[in-house]
Coordinates of C-alpha atoms in Angstrom, one line a residue:
X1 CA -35.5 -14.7 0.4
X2 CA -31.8 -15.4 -0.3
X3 CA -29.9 -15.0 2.7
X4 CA -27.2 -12.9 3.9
X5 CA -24.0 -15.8 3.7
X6 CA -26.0 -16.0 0.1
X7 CA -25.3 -12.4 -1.1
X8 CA -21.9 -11.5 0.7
X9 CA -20.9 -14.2 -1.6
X10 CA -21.9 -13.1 -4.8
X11 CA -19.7 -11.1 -7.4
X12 CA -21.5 -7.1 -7.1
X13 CA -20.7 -4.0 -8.2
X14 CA -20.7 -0.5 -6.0
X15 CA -22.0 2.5 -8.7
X16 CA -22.0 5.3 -6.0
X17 CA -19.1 5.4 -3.6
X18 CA -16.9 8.2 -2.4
X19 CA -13.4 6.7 -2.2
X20 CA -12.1 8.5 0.9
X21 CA -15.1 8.0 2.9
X22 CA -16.1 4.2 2.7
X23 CA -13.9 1.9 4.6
X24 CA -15.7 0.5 7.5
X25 CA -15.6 2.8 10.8
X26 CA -14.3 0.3 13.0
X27 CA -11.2 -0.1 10.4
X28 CA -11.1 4.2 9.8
X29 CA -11.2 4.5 13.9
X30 CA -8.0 2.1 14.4
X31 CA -6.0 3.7 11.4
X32 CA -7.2 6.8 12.6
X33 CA -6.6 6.6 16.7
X34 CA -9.4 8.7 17.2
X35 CA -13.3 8.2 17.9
X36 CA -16.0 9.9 16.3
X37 CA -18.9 10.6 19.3
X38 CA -22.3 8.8 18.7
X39 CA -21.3 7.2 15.7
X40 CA -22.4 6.2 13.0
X41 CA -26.0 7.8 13.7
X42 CA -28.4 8.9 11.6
X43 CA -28.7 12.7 10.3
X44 CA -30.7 15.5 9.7
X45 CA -29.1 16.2 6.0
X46 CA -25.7 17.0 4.2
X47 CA -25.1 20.1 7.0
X48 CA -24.8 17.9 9.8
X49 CA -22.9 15.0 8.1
X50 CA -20.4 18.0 6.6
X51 CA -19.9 19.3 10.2
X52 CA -18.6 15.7 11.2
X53 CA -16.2 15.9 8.2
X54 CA -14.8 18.8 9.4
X55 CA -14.4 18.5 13.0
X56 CA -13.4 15.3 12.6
X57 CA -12.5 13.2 9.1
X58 CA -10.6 16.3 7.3
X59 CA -8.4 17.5 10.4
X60 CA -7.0 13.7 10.5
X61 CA -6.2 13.5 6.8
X62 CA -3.6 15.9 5.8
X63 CA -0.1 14.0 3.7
X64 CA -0.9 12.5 0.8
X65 CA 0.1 9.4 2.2
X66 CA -3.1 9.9 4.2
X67 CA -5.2 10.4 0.9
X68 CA -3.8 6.7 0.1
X69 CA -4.3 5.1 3.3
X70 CA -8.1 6.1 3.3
X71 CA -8.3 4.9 -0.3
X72 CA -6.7 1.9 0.3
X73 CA -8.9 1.3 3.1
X74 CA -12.0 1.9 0.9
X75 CA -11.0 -0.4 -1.7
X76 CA -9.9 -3.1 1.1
X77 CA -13.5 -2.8 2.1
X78 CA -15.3 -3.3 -1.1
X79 CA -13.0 -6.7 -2.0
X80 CA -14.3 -7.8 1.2
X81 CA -17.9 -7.7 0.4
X82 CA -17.3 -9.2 -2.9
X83 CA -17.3 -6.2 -4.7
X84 CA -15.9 -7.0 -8.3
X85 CA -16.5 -3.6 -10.2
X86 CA -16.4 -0.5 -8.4
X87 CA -17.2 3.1 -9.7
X88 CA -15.5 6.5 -7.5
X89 CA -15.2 9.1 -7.1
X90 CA -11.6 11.0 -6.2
X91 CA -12.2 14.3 -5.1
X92 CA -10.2 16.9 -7.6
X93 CA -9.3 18.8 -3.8
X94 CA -7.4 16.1 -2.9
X95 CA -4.5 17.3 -5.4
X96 CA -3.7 20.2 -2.8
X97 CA -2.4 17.6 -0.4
X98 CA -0.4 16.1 -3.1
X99 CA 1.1 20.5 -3.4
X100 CA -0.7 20.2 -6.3
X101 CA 1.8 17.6 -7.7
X102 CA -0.3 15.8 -10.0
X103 CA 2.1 13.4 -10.9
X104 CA 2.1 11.8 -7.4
X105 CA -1.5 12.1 -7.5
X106 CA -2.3 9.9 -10.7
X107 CA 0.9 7.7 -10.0
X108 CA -1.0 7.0 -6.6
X109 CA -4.6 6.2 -8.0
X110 CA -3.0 3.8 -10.8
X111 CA -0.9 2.5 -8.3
X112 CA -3.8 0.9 -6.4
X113 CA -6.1 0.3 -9.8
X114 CA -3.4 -2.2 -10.7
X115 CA -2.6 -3.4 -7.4
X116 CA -5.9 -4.8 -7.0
X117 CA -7.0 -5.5 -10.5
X118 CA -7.2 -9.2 -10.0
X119 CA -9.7 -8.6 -7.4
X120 CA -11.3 -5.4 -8.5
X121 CA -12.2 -3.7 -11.1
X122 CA -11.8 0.0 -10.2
X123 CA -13.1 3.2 -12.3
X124 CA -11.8 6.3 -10.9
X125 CA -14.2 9.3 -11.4
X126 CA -13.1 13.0 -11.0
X127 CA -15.1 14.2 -8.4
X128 CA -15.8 17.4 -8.5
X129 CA -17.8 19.6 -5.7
X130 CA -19.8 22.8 -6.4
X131 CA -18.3 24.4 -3.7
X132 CA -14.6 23.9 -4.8
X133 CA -12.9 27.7 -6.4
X134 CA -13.7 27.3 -10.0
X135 CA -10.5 29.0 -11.3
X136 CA -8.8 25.5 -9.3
X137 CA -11.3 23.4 -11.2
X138 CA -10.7 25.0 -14.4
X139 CA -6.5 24.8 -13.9
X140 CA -6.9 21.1 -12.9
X141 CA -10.0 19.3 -15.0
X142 CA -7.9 19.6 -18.1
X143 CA -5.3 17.4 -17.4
X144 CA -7.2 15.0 -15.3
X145 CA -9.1 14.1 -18.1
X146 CA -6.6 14.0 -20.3
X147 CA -4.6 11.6 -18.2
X148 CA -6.6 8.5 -19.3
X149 CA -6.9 7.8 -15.5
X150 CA -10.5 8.6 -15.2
X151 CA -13.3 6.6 -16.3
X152 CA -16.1 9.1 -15.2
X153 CA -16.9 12.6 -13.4
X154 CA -19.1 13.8 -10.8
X155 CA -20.6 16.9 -9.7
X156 CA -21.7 17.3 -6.5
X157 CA -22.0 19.1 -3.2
X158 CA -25.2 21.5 -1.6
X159 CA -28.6 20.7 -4.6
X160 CA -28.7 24.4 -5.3
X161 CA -28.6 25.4 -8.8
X162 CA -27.7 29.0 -9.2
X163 CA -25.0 29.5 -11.4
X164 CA -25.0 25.8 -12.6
X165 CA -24.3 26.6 -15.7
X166 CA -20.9 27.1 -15.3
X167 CA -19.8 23.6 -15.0
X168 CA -21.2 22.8 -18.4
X169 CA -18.0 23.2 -20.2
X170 CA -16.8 20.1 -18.0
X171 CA -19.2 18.3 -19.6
X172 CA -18.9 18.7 -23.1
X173 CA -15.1 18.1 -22.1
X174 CA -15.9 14.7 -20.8
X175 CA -17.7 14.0 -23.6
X176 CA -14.7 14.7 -26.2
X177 CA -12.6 12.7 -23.8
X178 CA -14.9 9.6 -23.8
X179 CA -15.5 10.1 -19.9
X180 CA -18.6 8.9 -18.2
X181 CA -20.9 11.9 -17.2
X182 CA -22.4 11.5 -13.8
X183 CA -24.2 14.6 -11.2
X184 CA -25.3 13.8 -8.0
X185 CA -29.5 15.6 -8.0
X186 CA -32.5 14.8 -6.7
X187 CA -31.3 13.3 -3.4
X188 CA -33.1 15.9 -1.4
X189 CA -34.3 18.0 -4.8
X190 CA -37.1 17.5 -7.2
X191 CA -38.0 15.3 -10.3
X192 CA -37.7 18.2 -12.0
X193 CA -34.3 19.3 -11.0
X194 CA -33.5 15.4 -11.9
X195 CA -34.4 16.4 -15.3
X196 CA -33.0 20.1 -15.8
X197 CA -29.6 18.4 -15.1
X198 CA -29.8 15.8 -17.3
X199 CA -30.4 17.7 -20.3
X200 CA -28.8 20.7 -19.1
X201 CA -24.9 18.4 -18.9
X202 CA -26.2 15.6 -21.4
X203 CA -25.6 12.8 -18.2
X204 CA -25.4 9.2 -18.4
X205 CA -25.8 8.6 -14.9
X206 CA -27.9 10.2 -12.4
X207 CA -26.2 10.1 -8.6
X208 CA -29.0 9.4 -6.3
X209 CA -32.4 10.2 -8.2
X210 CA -34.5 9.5 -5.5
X211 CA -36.4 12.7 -6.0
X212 CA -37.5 11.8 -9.6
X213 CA -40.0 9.1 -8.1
X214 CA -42.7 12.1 -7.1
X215 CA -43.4 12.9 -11.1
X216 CA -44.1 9.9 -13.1
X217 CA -43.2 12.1 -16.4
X218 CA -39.9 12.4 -15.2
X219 CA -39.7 8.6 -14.2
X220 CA -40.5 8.2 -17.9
X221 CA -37.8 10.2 -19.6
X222 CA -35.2 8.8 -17.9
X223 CA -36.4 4.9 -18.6
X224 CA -36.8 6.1 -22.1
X225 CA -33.3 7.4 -22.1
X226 CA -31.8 5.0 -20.2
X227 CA -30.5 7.1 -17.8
X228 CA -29.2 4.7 -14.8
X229 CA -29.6 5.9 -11.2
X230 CA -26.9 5.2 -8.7
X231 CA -29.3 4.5 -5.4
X232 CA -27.7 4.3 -2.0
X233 CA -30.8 3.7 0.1
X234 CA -29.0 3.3 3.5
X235 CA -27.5 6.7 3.1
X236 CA -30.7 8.0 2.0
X237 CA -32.3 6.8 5.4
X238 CA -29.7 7.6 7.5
X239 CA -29.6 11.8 6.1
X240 CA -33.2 12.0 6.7
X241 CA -33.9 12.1 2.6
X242 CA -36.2 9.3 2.6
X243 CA -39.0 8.5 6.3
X244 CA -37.7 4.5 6.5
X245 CA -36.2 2.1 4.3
X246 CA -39.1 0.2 3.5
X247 CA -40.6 3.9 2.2
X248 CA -37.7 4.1 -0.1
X249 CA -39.0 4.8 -4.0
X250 CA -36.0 2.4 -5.5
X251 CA -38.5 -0.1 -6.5
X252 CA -40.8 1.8 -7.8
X253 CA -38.5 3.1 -10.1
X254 CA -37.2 -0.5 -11.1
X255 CA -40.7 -1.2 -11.8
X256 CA -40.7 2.1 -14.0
X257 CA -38.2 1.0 -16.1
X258 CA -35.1 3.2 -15.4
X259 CA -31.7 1.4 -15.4
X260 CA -30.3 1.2 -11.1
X261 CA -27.0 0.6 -9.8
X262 CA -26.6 0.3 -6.4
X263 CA -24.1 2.3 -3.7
X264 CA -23.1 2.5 -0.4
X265 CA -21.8 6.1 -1.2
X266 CA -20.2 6.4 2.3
X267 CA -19.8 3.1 4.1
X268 CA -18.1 5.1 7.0
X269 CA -21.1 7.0 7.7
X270 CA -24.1 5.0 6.7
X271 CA -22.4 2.1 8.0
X272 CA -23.9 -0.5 5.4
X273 CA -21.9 -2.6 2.7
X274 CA -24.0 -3.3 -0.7
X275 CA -24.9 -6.8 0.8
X276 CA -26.1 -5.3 3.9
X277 CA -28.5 -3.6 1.8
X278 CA -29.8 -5.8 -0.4
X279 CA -30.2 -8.3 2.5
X280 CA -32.5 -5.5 4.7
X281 CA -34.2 -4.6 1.3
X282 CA -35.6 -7.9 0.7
X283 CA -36.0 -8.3 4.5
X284 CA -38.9 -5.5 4.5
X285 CA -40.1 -6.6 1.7
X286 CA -38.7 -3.3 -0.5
X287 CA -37.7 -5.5 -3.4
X288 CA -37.6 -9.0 -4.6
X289 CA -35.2 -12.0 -5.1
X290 CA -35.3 -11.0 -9.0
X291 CA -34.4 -7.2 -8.3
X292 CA -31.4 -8.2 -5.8
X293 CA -29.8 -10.3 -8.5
X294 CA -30.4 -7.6 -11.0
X295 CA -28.8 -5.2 -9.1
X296 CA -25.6 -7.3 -8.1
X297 CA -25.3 -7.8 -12.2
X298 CA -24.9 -4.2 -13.1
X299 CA -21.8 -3.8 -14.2
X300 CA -20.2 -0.8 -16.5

């Protein structure tokens, strides 16, 4: 079993990250001057981790110099595990602390792709959440992928699936503009909600997945699509989707054939860099030597 000197060392990407939400804590809580009680912990679900957000990470962010600081911090954090290639997401709210000045806003994001391209390579994804107005996602998706500054998008936010269909249009957009189609499903959903999005939105990438390991059908189409899932298994323990780590389906659906990336999706909450992981993977046993290089290796 390779150690953990062994695998902080090694060139990795991070294919499911959040950029304002994965610095370190201990770095977040000095640039932030305020502690966050009994943290990190582990939750029951998106509702509790979303009432931290708002009592305490949201309030403290509110310039758009803030907005940098936290992804600066974010990025700082993934050189520092030897992250070489790093897919995330920017969430399309964040314009509204820029006064919707969007610009600033791309001037910013290239700003810090360049400044660390000799370390990193970073792909910006437009996130996008469910929740946000749709007439404000409609005004703004346009130009942010036409900017060029994006690699990718994401949907996400609550797994409910009423009224999904009107985000397909962003889609099919991405698609003209050579953009990298990505959903977050089937973290606490179904395999067959896993499914229904991909062909619903015509994905690439599945965010999460998880839920796809209870129908072996549906582990199926996606190997035979080669639909990658981006897996973050510490945040999948730590929001209650999954009983332990070592109960975690990610090897079971490497040995099914389906393309994996591994994420830390929100280091400030789940408290676990992409070494981390891999290390306390292979320490119960989850996956093997093989599947830890494998994973480091993705790439694009």
């Amino acid at each position: 079993m390779k150690d953990i000197e062994y695998l902080r060392s090694r060139p990795k990407s991070d294919m499911h990250n959040h950029l304002n939400l994965s610095m370190k804590y201990e770095r977040y809580k000095h640039w932030a001057g305020v502690a966050i009680p009994n943290f990190p912990r582990k939750m029951t679900g998106l509702d509790e981790m979303h009432e931290v957000i708002g009592s305490y990470t949201r309030p403290r962010c509110k310039t758009a110099k803030d907005v940098k600081d936290l992804f600066e911090m974010s990025i700082q954090d993934a050189i520092a595990d030897n992250v070489v290639w790093l897919e995330t997401s920017i969430d399309i709210n964040f314009l509204k602390h820029y006064d919707n000045n969007l610009d600033k806003f791309l001037s910013d994001i290239s700003e810090l792709v360049a400044k660390y391209k000799k370390e990193i390579e970073i792909r910006p994804e437009v996130g996008i959440p469910k929740t946000l107005d749709r007439d404000f996602i409609r005004t703004w998706v346009y130009p942010l992928f036409e900017s060029k500054v994006f690699n990718n998008v994401d949907l996400y936010g609550p797994e409910v699936f009423e009224g999904i269909e009107d985000f397909a249009y962003i889609f099919k957009l991405a698609e003209k503009h050579n953009i990298k189609k990505k959903a977050h499903v089937g973290e606490f959903s179904d395999a067959q909600s896993v499914r229904k999005f991909v062909e619903l939105f015509d994905l690439d990438e599945v965010q999460h997945g998880i839920g796809a390991a209870s129908d072996d059908s549906v582990l199926k189409f996606l190997a035979d699509r080669k639909i990658r899932c981006n897996v973050c298994p510490m945040s999948n323990v730590m929001l209650s989707a999954v009983p332990s780590l070592k109960e975690h389906p990610i090897k079971k659906m490497i040995d099914a054939g389906i393309p994996i990336g591994l994420g830390t999706d929100d280091l400030l909450f789940f408290g676990k860099t992409n070494s981390d992981q891999l290390y306390d993977m292979l320490k119960c046993g989850l996956i093997t030597d093989a599947d830890a290089e494998m994973l480091m290796a993705v790439r694009g």
